[in-house]
Amino acid sequence: MNSLRDIDLIDDLRAQPVETPWLEFKSSLSDEAKIGKLISALSNAARLEGKEQAFLVWGVEDGTHKVIGTSFDPFSKHIGNQVFELWLRQRLSPAPALQFRPVDHPDGKIILLEIPAPTMAPTSFESVPYIRIGSATPKLSDDPGRYQALIEKMRPYTWELGIAASYLTADDVLRLIDYPSYFSLTRQQLPTNRDHILEKLAGDRLIQKDVGGRWNILNLGAILFATNLRDFGSSIERKGVRFVRYDGVDRTATVTHRHDGQRGYASGFEGLLQYINGLLPQNEHIGQALREEHPLFPRLSIRELVANALIHQDMTITGAGPQIELFEDRIEITNPGSPLVDTQRMIDLPPRSRNEALASLMRRMGMCEEQGSGLDKVFREVEVFQLPAPLLKSNATSMQVVMYGPRTFAEMSGEERVRACYFHAVLQFMAGERMKNTTLCQRFGIDTRNAAQASAVLKKAMEADLIKVADEDHPRAGYHPWWA
């Protein structure tokens, strides 16, 4: 931990007019049980006050807030044969990541204890949660109102609001963050005043104020607008987008292109898409007079699928980021984390994202469709181009979308035909229509004289319980997806 930052932090805490529910000054308190209860009380009070940390400071005089030094030494203190910090951890639950730190303040020795606020359950000492009210430390159960308020304020950890880099000067922030891209993409005029730039970045939760007049860059700011992801350490760098192109149909083929993205998602998004589009295989289309070449995959669909991979990944999975693999006949887009919605329901149910702030800002910048309208447009575009339906695959650690190049009905496997049939039924249902033999023929490009081919696919989809007759009294009136 930066010692200069700790001194600035102590001075900012001393500048508080009075002690707060999340801040306590002590001279030489050493009673282990009192310290345990105080940690529980301060932690819970911090969450109630909307703070992420509470602080217990030894060596500052209560009232005057003068540095007076302390003889308390948590590092040499033992309870029986047990180190004091370990003794505390065993009696606090959920066990917080306590940080006792010695601070060599110019005016004397200080011990600083930083206490995280609870996120899942109230912080308890020996199974009893406490709260701070004035100078008292009563049991939380004695104050039902505060107990309920605390439960309502606790929330799961939000990765976007974590700190990617701390205690930075304003110049450091403007060097590490591609702020011109932020203002351009959000269609705001670039301020000429540095303080106004920082104020705007803070307003979108890309940065936040730290102590001593310095700044923190939040994970949201780093992952979207990093000038170079490497500047934020391996945990951020490894979330960069990786692109690989193979000269063949599987991973044993020669790798012809490899690109590891080093810019933030927003800053590098258009450049990444241009790079991918420049490498997409071309498909020759014969028009009325001229032969024209078109990309093997619809570009708008690629854009939406890449954006979805960025938005819906599980950021808490370390050492992994989105990956795009281009083969001669398909493109595979994979992101860390299992999806929050069943793959069969992704184009009709509202999407659920782990990264709401990231998703909201990317939609605002026009990088993806409005919530709930993106993936269904991908499937509709696939139908227009009469491509095989994309394959949606998930497991415990990842989500993958596979988009295939053009194949005729005869070239599709039975599984691909049934999958296309199911998603066609979904799209028809969402449009207020029913899938019929004639609409499925159109979907596959089947001549209506060969409608029996579509009928065979409908039969297999029924047997797989993916579709059902829309009206039992009129079986030929059309079909709905199984869940309708």
Coordinates of C-alpha atoms in Angstrom, one line a residue:
M1 CA 0.0 0.0 0.0
N2 CA 1.2 3.5 -0.9
S3 CA 2.5 5.1 2.4
L4 CA 1.9 8.7 1.0
R5 CA -1.7 7.7 0.3
D6 CA -2.1 6.4 3.9
I7 CA -0.9 9.7 5.3
D8 CA -3.3 11.6 3.0
L9 CA -6.1 9.2 4.1
I10 CA -5.4 9.8 7.8
D11 CA -5.4 13.6 7.2
D12 CA -8.7 13.4 5.3
L13 CA -10.2 11.4 8.2
R14 CA -8.9 13.8 10.7
A15 CA -10.5 16.6 8.7
Q16 CA -14.0 15.2 9.5
P17 CA -15.6 17.6 11.9
V18 CA -16.6 14.8 14.3
E19 CA -16.4 11.1 14.5
T20 CA -18.9 9.4 12.2
P21 CA -20.7 6.1 12.5
W22 CA -18.0 4.6 10.2
L23 CA -15.0 6.3 11.8
E24 CA -13.5 5.8 15.2
F25 CA -10.3 7.4 16.7
K26 CA -8.6 5.7 19.6
S27 CA -5.3 6.3 21.5
S28 CA -4.3 2.8 22.7
L29 CA -7.4 0.6 22.9
S30 CA -6.1 -3.0 23.2
D31 CA -9.1 -5.0 24.7
E32 CA -9.6 -7.7 22.0
A33 CA -13.3 -8.2 22.7
K34 CA -14.0 -4.4 22.5
I35 CA -12.0 -4.2 19.3
G36 CA -14.0 -7.1 17.8
K37 CA -17.4 -5.5 18.7
L38 CA -16.2 -2.2 17.3
I39 CA -15.2 -3.7 14.0
S40 CA -18.6 -5.3 13.6
A41 CA -20.3 -2.0 14.5
L42 CA -18.2 0.2 12.2
S43 CA -18.5 -2.2 9.3
N44 CA -22.3 -2.4 9.5
A45 CA -22.6 1.4 10.0
A46 CA -20.5 2.0 6.9
R47 CA -22.9 0.1 4.7
L48 CA -25.8 2.0 6.3
E49 CA -24.0 5.3 5.5
G50 CA -23.4 4.2 1.9
K51 CA -19.6 3.7 2.4
E52 CA -17.5 0.8 1.2
Q53 CA -15.1 0.9 4.1
A54 CA -15.0 1.9 7.8
F55 CA -11.9 3.0 9.6
L56 CA -10.5 2.4 13.1
V57 CA -7.5 4.6 13.8
W58 CA -5.1 4.3 16.8
G59 CA -3.0 7.4 17.6
V60 CA -5.4 10.2 16.9
E61 CA -7.0 12.0 19.9
D62 CA -10.8 11.9 20.0
G63 CA -12.3 15.5 19.9
T64 CA -9.2 17.4 18.7
H65 CA -8.2 14.9 16.0
K66 CA -4.5 15.6 16.8
V67 CA -2.0 13.0 16.1
I68 CA -0.7 11.8 19.5
G69 CA 0.9 8.5 18.5
T70 CA 0.0 5.0 20.0
S71 CA 1.6 2.1 21.8
F72 CA -0.9 -0.4 20.4
D73 CA 0.8 -3.0 18.2
P74 CA -1.6 -5.5 16.6
F75 CA 1.3 -7.3 14.9
S76 CA 3.0 -8.5 18.1
K77 CA -0.3 -8.9 20.1
H78 CA -1.2 -12.6 20.8
I79 CA -4.3 -14.2 22.4
G80 CA -2.8 -17.3 24.0
N81 CA -0.6 -18.7 21.3
Q82 CA -2.7 -17.2 18.5
V83 CA -1.8 -14.1 16.5
F84 CA -4.3 -11.3 17.2
E85 CA -5.4 -10.7 13.6
L86 CA -6.0 -14.4 13.1
W87 CA -8.0 -14.6 16.3
L88 CA -10.1 -11.7 15.1
R89 CA -10.8 -13.3 11.7
Q90 CA -12.0 -16.5 13.3
R91 CA -14.5 -14.6 15.4
L92 CA -15.8 -12.2 12.7
S93 CA -18.3 -13.4 10.1
P94 CA -18.5 -13.1 7.3
A95 CA -14.8 -12.9 7.7
P96 CA -13.8 -9.4 6.4
A97 CA -10.5 -8.8 4.7
L98 CA -9.0 -6.7 7.5
Q99 CA -6.0 -4.6 6.9
F100 CA -4.0 -3.3 9.9
R101 CA -1.4 -0.9 8.6
P102 CA 1.3 1.1 10.4
V103 CA 1.5 4.7 9.2
D104 CA 4.6 6.8 9.9
H105 CA 2.7 10.1 10.0
P106 CA 5.0 13.2 10.3
D107 CA 3.4 13.9 13.8
G108 CA 3.6 10.4 15.2
K109 CA 3.0 6.7 14.8
I110 CA -0.5 5.6 13.8
I111 CA -2.2 2.2 13.3
L112 CA -4.8 2.2 10.6
L113 CA -7.4 -0.5 10.3
E114 CA -9.5 -0.5 7.1
I115 CA -12.7 -2.5 7.5
P116 CA -14.8 -3.4 4.5
A117 CA -18.6 -2.9 4.6
P118 CA -20.7 -6.1 4.4
T119 CA -22.2 -7.2 1.1
M120 CA -24.0 -10.5 1.9
A121 CA -24.8 -10.5 5.6
P122 CA -24.2 -8.1 8.6
T123 CA -20.7 -8.3 10.0
S124 CA -20.9 -10.2 13.3
F125 CA -18.5 -10.7 16.2
E126 CA -18.8 -14.0 17.9
S127 CA -22.1 -14.5 16.0
V128 CA -23.6 -11.2 17.2
P129 CA -23.9 -8.2 14.8
Y130 CA -23.4 -4.7 16.3
I131 CA -24.1 -1.2 15.1
R132 CA -22.5 2.2 15.9
I133 CA -24.9 4.9 17.3
G134 CA -23.0 7.9 18.6
S135 CA -20.4 6.6 21.0
A136 CA -22.4 3.5 21.8
T137 CA -22.1 0.0 20.3
P138 CA -25.4 -1.8 20.8
K139 CA -26.4 -5.1 19.3
L140 CA -28.0 -4.6 15.9
S141 CA -30.9 -6.8 16.9
D142 CA -31.8 -4.1 19.5
D143 CA -32.6 -1.7 16.7
P144 CA -35.0 -3.5 14.2
G145 CA -35.3 -0.4 12.0
R146 CA -31.5 -0.1 11.4
Y147 CA -31.3 -3.9 11.0
Q148 CA -33.9 -3.8 8.2
A149 CA -32.3 -0.8 6.5
L150 CA -28.9 -2.6 6.5
I151 CA -30.4 -5.7 4.9
E152 CA -31.9 -3.5 2.2
K153 CA -28.6 -1.7 1.5
M154 CA -26.4 -4.8 1.2
R155 CA -25.9 -5.9 -2.3
P156 CA -23.6 -8.4 -4.2
Y157 CA -20.2 -7.1 -5.3
T158 CA -20.4 -5.0 -8.5
W159 CA -17.3 -5.6 -10.5
E160 CA -17.7 -2.3 -12.5
L161 CA -17.3 -0.2 -9.3
G162 CA -14.1 -2.0 -8.2
I163 CA -10.9 0.0 -8.3
A164 CA -8.5 -0.7 -11.2
A165 CA -5.9 2.0 -10.2
S166 CA -5.8 4.2 -7.1
Y167 CA -4.3 7.4 -5.8
L168 CA -3.6 8.9 -9.2
T169 CA -3.0 12.5 -10.1
A170 CA -5.3 14.2 -12.6
D171 CA -2.6 14.0 -15.2
D172 CA -2.2 10.3 -14.6
V173 CA -6.0 9.8 -15.1
L174 CA -5.9 11.7 -18.4
R175 CA -2.9 9.7 -19.6
L176 CA -4.4 6.3 -18.7
I177 CA -7.9 7.0 -19.9
D178 CA -8.8 7.7 -23.5
Y179 CA -11.0 10.6 -22.6
P180 CA -11.4 12.0 -26.1
S181 CA -13.0 8.8 -27.2
Y182 CA -15.4 9.0 -24.2
F183 CA -16.6 12.5 -25.2
S184 CA -16.8 11.6 -28.9
L185 CA -18.8 8.3 -28.3
T186 CA -21.2 9.9 -25.8
R187 CA -21.6 12.8 -28.2
Q188 CA -20.5 15.4 -25.7
Q189 CA -18.4 18.4 -26.4
L190 CA -14.8 18.0 -25.0
P191 CA -14.4 20.5 -22.2
T192 CA -11.3 22.7 -22.3
N193 CA -11.0 22.7 -18.5
R194 CA -9.3 19.7 -16.9
D195 CA -11.5 19.7 -13.9
H196 CA -14.6 19.6 -16.0
I197 CA -13.3 16.6 -17.9
L198 CA -12.7 14.8 -14.6
E199 CA -16.2 15.8 -13.3
K200 CA -17.8 14.2 -16.4
L201 CA -15.8 11.0 -16.1
A202 CA -16.8 10.8 -12.5
G203 CA -20.4 11.4 -13.4
D204 CA -20.4 8.2 -15.5
R205 CA -18.7 6.3 -12.7
L206 CA -15.5 5.8 -14.7
I207 CA -13.4 7.4 -12.0
Q208 CA -13.9 8.5 -8.4
K209 CA -12.2 10.8 -6.0
D210 CA -9.6 9.4 -3.7
V211 CA -7.9 11.1 -0.7
G212 CA -5.4 13.9 -0.9
G213 CA -7.0 15.4 -4.0
R214 CA -6.2 12.3 -6.1
W215 CA -8.3 9.9 -8.1
N216 CA -9.2 6.3 -8.6
I217 CA -9.9 4.7 -12.0
L218 CA -12.8 2.3 -11.6
N219 CA -12.9 -1.0 -13.4
L220 CA -15.7 0.4 -15.7
G221 CA -13.4 3.2 -16.8
A222 CA -10.4 0.9 -17.4
I223 CA -12.2 -1.8 -19.3
L224 CA -14.1 0.7 -21.6
F225 CA -11.5 3.5 -22.1
A226 CA -8.1 2.3 -21.2
T227 CA -5.4 3.7 -23.5
N228 CA -3.6 0.5 -22.8
L229 CA -5.1 -2.4 -20.7
R230 CA -1.6 -3.4 -19.7
D231 CA -1.3 -0.3 -17.5
F232 CA -3.9 -1.8 -15.2
G233 CA -2.3 -5.1 -14.4
S234 CA -3.0 -8.7 -15.5
S235 CA -6.5 -8.9 -14.1
I236 CA -7.6 -6.2 -16.5
E237 CA -5.2 -6.9 -19.3
R238 CA -6.4 -10.5 -19.7
K239 CA -10.0 -9.3 -20.3
G240 CA -8.8 -7.8 -23.6
V241 CA -10.5 -9.3 -26.7
R242 CA -8.5 -12.0 -28.4
F243 CA -9.1 -12.7 -32.1
V244 CA -7.7 -15.7 -34.0
R245 CA -8.1 -16.6 -37.7
Y246 CA -7.5 -20.1 -38.9
D247 CA -6.8 -21.2 -42.5
G248 CA -9.1 -24.1 -42.3
V249 CA -12.2 -25.5 -40.5
D250 CA -10.7 -26.5 -37.2
R251 CA -8.0 -25.5 -34.7
T252 CA -5.4 -27.8 -36.2
A253 CA -5.2 -25.5 -39.2
T254 CA -2.6 -22.8 -39.6
V255 CA -3.2 -19.6 -37.6
T256 CA -3.0 -16.8 -40.2
H257 CA -3.9 -13.8 -37.9
R258 CA -3.8 -13.2 -34.2
H259 CA -4.8 -10.0 -32.4
D260 CA -4.8 -9.4 -28.6
G261 CA -6.8 -6.2 -28.0
Q262 CA -5.0 -3.7 -25.7
R263 CA -7.4 -0.8 -25.9
G264 CA -10.5 -0.5 -23.8
Y265 CA -13.7 -2.0 -25.2
A266 CA -15.3 1.3 -26.2
S267 CA -12.1 2.9 -27.5
G268 CA -11.2 -0.1 -29.6
F269 CA -14.6 -1.4 -30.6
E270 CA -14.8 0.1 -34.1
G271 CA -11.2 -0.7 -34.9
L272 CA -11.8 -4.3 -33.8
L273 CA -14.8 -4.7 -36.0
Q274 CA -12.9 -3.2 -39.0
Y275 CA -10.1 -5.7 -38.4
I276 CA -12.6 -8.6 -38.2
N277 CA -14.6 -7.5 -41.3
G278 CA -11.4 -7.1 -43.3
L279 CA -10.6 -10.8 -42.7
L280 CA -14.1 -12.2 -43.3
P281 CA -14.3 -14.7 -46.1
Q282 CA -16.2 -13.5 -49.1
N283 CA -19.2 -15.2 -50.7
E284 CA -19.8 -14.7 -54.4
H285 CA -23.4 -13.6 -55.3
I286 CA -24.5 -13.5 -58.9
G287 CA -26.9 -10.6 -59.5
Q288 CA -28.9 -9.7 -62.6
A289 CA -25.9 -8.4 -64.4
L290 CA -22.8 -8.5 -62.2
R291 CA -21.0 -10.9 -59.9
E292 CA -20.9 -9.3 -56.4
E293 CA -18.9 -10.4 -53.4
H294 CA -20.5 -10.2 -49.9
P295 CA -19.0 -11.2 -46.5
L296 CA -19.7 -14.8 -45.5
F297 CA -21.4 -13.5 -42.3
P298 CA -23.7 -10.5 -41.9
R299 CA -21.7 -7.7 -40.5
L300 CA -24.4 -6.2 -38.4
S301 CA -24.9 -9.7 -36.7
I302 CA -21.1 -9.9 -36.0
R303 CA -21.3 -6.4 -34.4
E304 CA -24.2 -7.4 -32.1
L305 CA -22.7 -10.7 -31.1
V306 CA -19.3 -9.2 -30.3
A307 CA -21.0 -6.5 -28.2
N308 CA -23.1 -9.1 -26.4
A309 CA -19.9 -11.1 -25.5
L310 CA -18.4 -8.0 -24.0
I311 CA -21.5 -7.0 -22.1
H312 CA -22.6 -10.4 -20.7
Q313 CA -19.3 -11.9 -19.6
D314 CA -18.6 -12.7 -16.0
M315 CA -16.0 -10.2 -15.1
T316 CA -15.2 -11.9 -11.8
I317 CA -13.6 -14.9 -13.7
T318 CA -9.9 -14.1 -13.7
G319 CA -7.5 -14.8 -16.4
A320 CA -10.1 -15.0 -19.2
G321 CA -11.7 -12.6 -21.6
P322 CA -13.8 -12.7 -24.8
Q323 CA -12.4 -14.7 -27.7
I324 CA -13.3 -14.6 -31.4
E325 CA -12.2 -17.4 -33.6
L326 CA -12.7 -17.2 -37.4
F327 CA -12.7 -20.4 -39.5
E328 CA -13.3 -20.9 -43.2
D329 CA -17.0 -21.9 -42.6
R330 CA -17.9 -20.3 -39.3
I331 CA -17.1 -17.8 -36.6
E332 CA -17.1 -18.7 -32.9
I333 CA -17.5 -16.0 -30.2
T334 CA -16.9 -17.0 -26.6
N335 CA -17.1 -15.1 -23.3
P336 CA -16.4 -16.2 -19.7
G337 CA -19.3 -17.1 -17.5
S338 CA -22.4 -19.2 -18.0
P339 CA -25.5 -17.2 -19.3
L340 CA -28.2 -16.0 -16.9
V341 CA -30.9 -17.0 -19.4
D342 CA -31.5 -20.4 -20.9
T343 CA -30.1 -20.6 -24.4
Q344 CA -33.4 -21.6 -25.9
R345 CA -35.1 -18.5 -24.5
M346 CA -32.4 -15.9 -25.3
I347 CA -34.3 -14.2 -28.1
D348 CA -37.7 -13.9 -26.4
L349 CA -36.9 -13.3 -22.8
P350 CA -35.6 -9.9 -21.5
P351 CA -31.8 -10.1 -21.2
R352 CA -30.1 -10.3 -17.8
S353 CA -26.7 -8.8 -17.5
R354 CA -24.1 -9.0 -14.7
N355 CA -22.7 -5.7 -15.9
E356 CA -25.6 -3.2 -16.0
A357 CA -23.5 -0.1 -16.0
L358 CA -21.3 -1.3 -18.8
A359 CA -24.3 -2.4 -20.8
S360 CA -26.1 0.9 -20.3
L361 CA -23.1 2.9 -21.4
M362 CA -22.4 0.8 -24.4
R363 CA -26.0 1.1 -25.5
R364 CA -25.8 4.9 -25.0
M365 CA -22.7 5.0 -27.2
G366 CA -24.6 3.1 -30.0
M367 CA -22.4 0.0 -29.8
C368 CA -25.3 -2.4 -29.5
E369 CA -29.1 -2.5 -29.8
E370 CA -31.4 -1.3 -27.1
Q371 CA -32.0 -3.8 -24.3
G372 CA -33.9 -6.9 -25.5
S373 CA -33.7 -6.2 -29.3
G374 CA -30.2 -7.3 -30.3
L375 CA -30.1 -11.1 -30.5
D376 CA -33.5 -11.4 -32.1
K377 CA -32.3 -9.1 -34.9
V378 CA -29.3 -11.4 -35.4
F379 CA -31.6 -14.3 -35.9
R380 CA -33.9 -12.3 -38.2
E381 CA -30.9 -11.3 -40.3
V382 CA -29.7 -14.9 -40.4
E383 CA -33.1 -15.9 -41.8
V384 CA -33.0 -13.1 -44.5
F385 CA -29.7 -14.5 -45.7
Q386 CA -31.0 -18.1 -45.3
L387 CA -28.0 -19.1 -43.2
P388 CA -28.0 -22.0 -40.7
A389 CA -29.4 -20.9 -37.3
P390 CA -26.6 -19.8 -34.9
L391 CA -25.7 -22.4 -32.3
L392 CA -25.9 -21.2 -28.7
K393 CA -23.8 -23.3 -26.3
S394 CA -23.2 -22.8 -22.6
N395 CA -21.4 -24.6 -19.8
A396 CA -20.5 -23.8 -16.2
T397 CA -17.6 -21.4 -17.2
S398 CA -18.5 -19.9 -20.6
M399 CA -21.0 -19.0 -23.3
Q400 CA -20.4 -19.5 -27.0
V401 CA -22.3 -18.4 -30.1
V402 CA -21.4 -20.1 -33.4
M403 CA -22.4 -18.4 -36.6
Y404 CA -22.2 -20.5 -39.8
G405 CA -21.6 -19.6 -43.4
P406 CA -24.1 -20.2 -46.2
R407 CA -25.3 -23.8 -46.7
T408 CA -28.2 -25.1 -48.7
F409 CA -31.0 -27.0 -47.1
A410 CA -29.5 -30.2 -48.5
E411 CA -26.1 -29.4 -46.9
M412 CA -27.5 -28.7 -43.4
S413 CA -27.5 -31.5 -40.9
G414 CA -30.7 -32.8 -39.3
E415 CA -29.8 -31.0 -36.1
E416 CA -29.2 -27.7 -37.9
R417 CA -32.6 -28.0 -39.6
V418 CA -34.5 -28.6 -36.4
R419 CA -32.6 -25.8 -34.6
A420 CA -33.5 -23.4 -37.5
C421 CA -37.1 -24.6 -37.3
Y422 CA -37.3 -23.9 -33.6
F423 CA -35.9 -20.3 -33.8
H424 CA -38.1 -19.6 -36.8
A425 CA -41.1 -20.5 -34.6
V426 CA -39.8 -18.2 -31.9
L427 CA -39.4 -15.3 -34.3
Q428 CA -42.9 -15.8 -35.8
F429 CA -44.4 -16.0 -32.3
M430 CA -42.7 -12.7 -31.3
A431 CA -44.1 -11.1 -34.4
G432 CA -47.6 -12.3 -33.5
E433 CA -47.7 -14.9 -36.2
R434 CA -47.6 -18.7 -36.4
M435 CA -44.9 -20.8 -38.1
K436 CA -46.4 -22.7 -41.0
N437 CA -45.1 -25.1 -43.6
T438 CA -45.1 -22.3 -46.1
T439 CA -43.1 -19.9 -43.8
L440 CA -40.6 -22.7 -43.1
C441 CA -40.2 -23.3 -46.8
Q442 CA -39.4 -19.7 -47.3
R443 CA -37.0 -19.8 -44.3
F444 CA -35.0 -22.6 -45.9
G445 CA -35.4 -21.5 -49.5
I446 CA -37.3 -24.7 -50.4
D447 CA -39.5 -24.7 -53.5
T448 CA -43.1 -25.1 -52.3
R449 CA -43.4 -28.1 -54.7
N450 CA -41.0 -29.8 -52.2
A451 CA -43.0 -28.8 -49.1
A452 CA -42.7 -32.4 -47.8
Q453 CA -39.1 -31.5 -46.9
A454 CA -40.3 -28.8 -44.5
S455 CA -43.0 -31.2 -43.2
A456 CA -40.3 -33.7 -42.2
V457 CA -38.4 -31.0 -40.3
L458 CA -41.6 -30.0 -38.5
K459 CA -42.2 -33.6 -37.5
K460 CA -38.7 -33.9 -36.0
A461 CA -39.0 -30.6 -34.1
M462 CA -42.3 -31.8 -32.7
E463 CA -40.6 -35.1 -31.6
A464 CA -37.8 -33.1 -29.9
D465 CA -40.5 -31.2 -28.0
L466 CA -39.2 -27.9 -29.4
I467 CA -42.5 -26.8 -31.0
K468 CA -46.2 -27.6 -30.6
V469 CA -49.4 -27.2 -32.5
A470 CA -50.7 -23.7 -31.9
D471 CA -54.3 -24.8 -31.9
E472 CA -55.2 -28.4 -31.0
D473 CA -58.6 -28.0 -32.7
H474 CA -56.9 -26.9 -36.0
P475 CA -53.6 -28.8 -36.2
R476 CA -52.8 -27.3 -39.7
A477 CA -53.2 -23.7 -38.5
G478 CA -49.5 -23.4 -37.5
Y479 CA -47.0 -24.0 -34.7
H480 CA -45.7 -22.2 -31.6
P481 CA -42.5 -22.7 -29.7
W482 CA -42.9 -25.3 -26.8
W483 CA -43.1 -22.7 -24.1
A484 CA -45.7 -20.5 -25.7

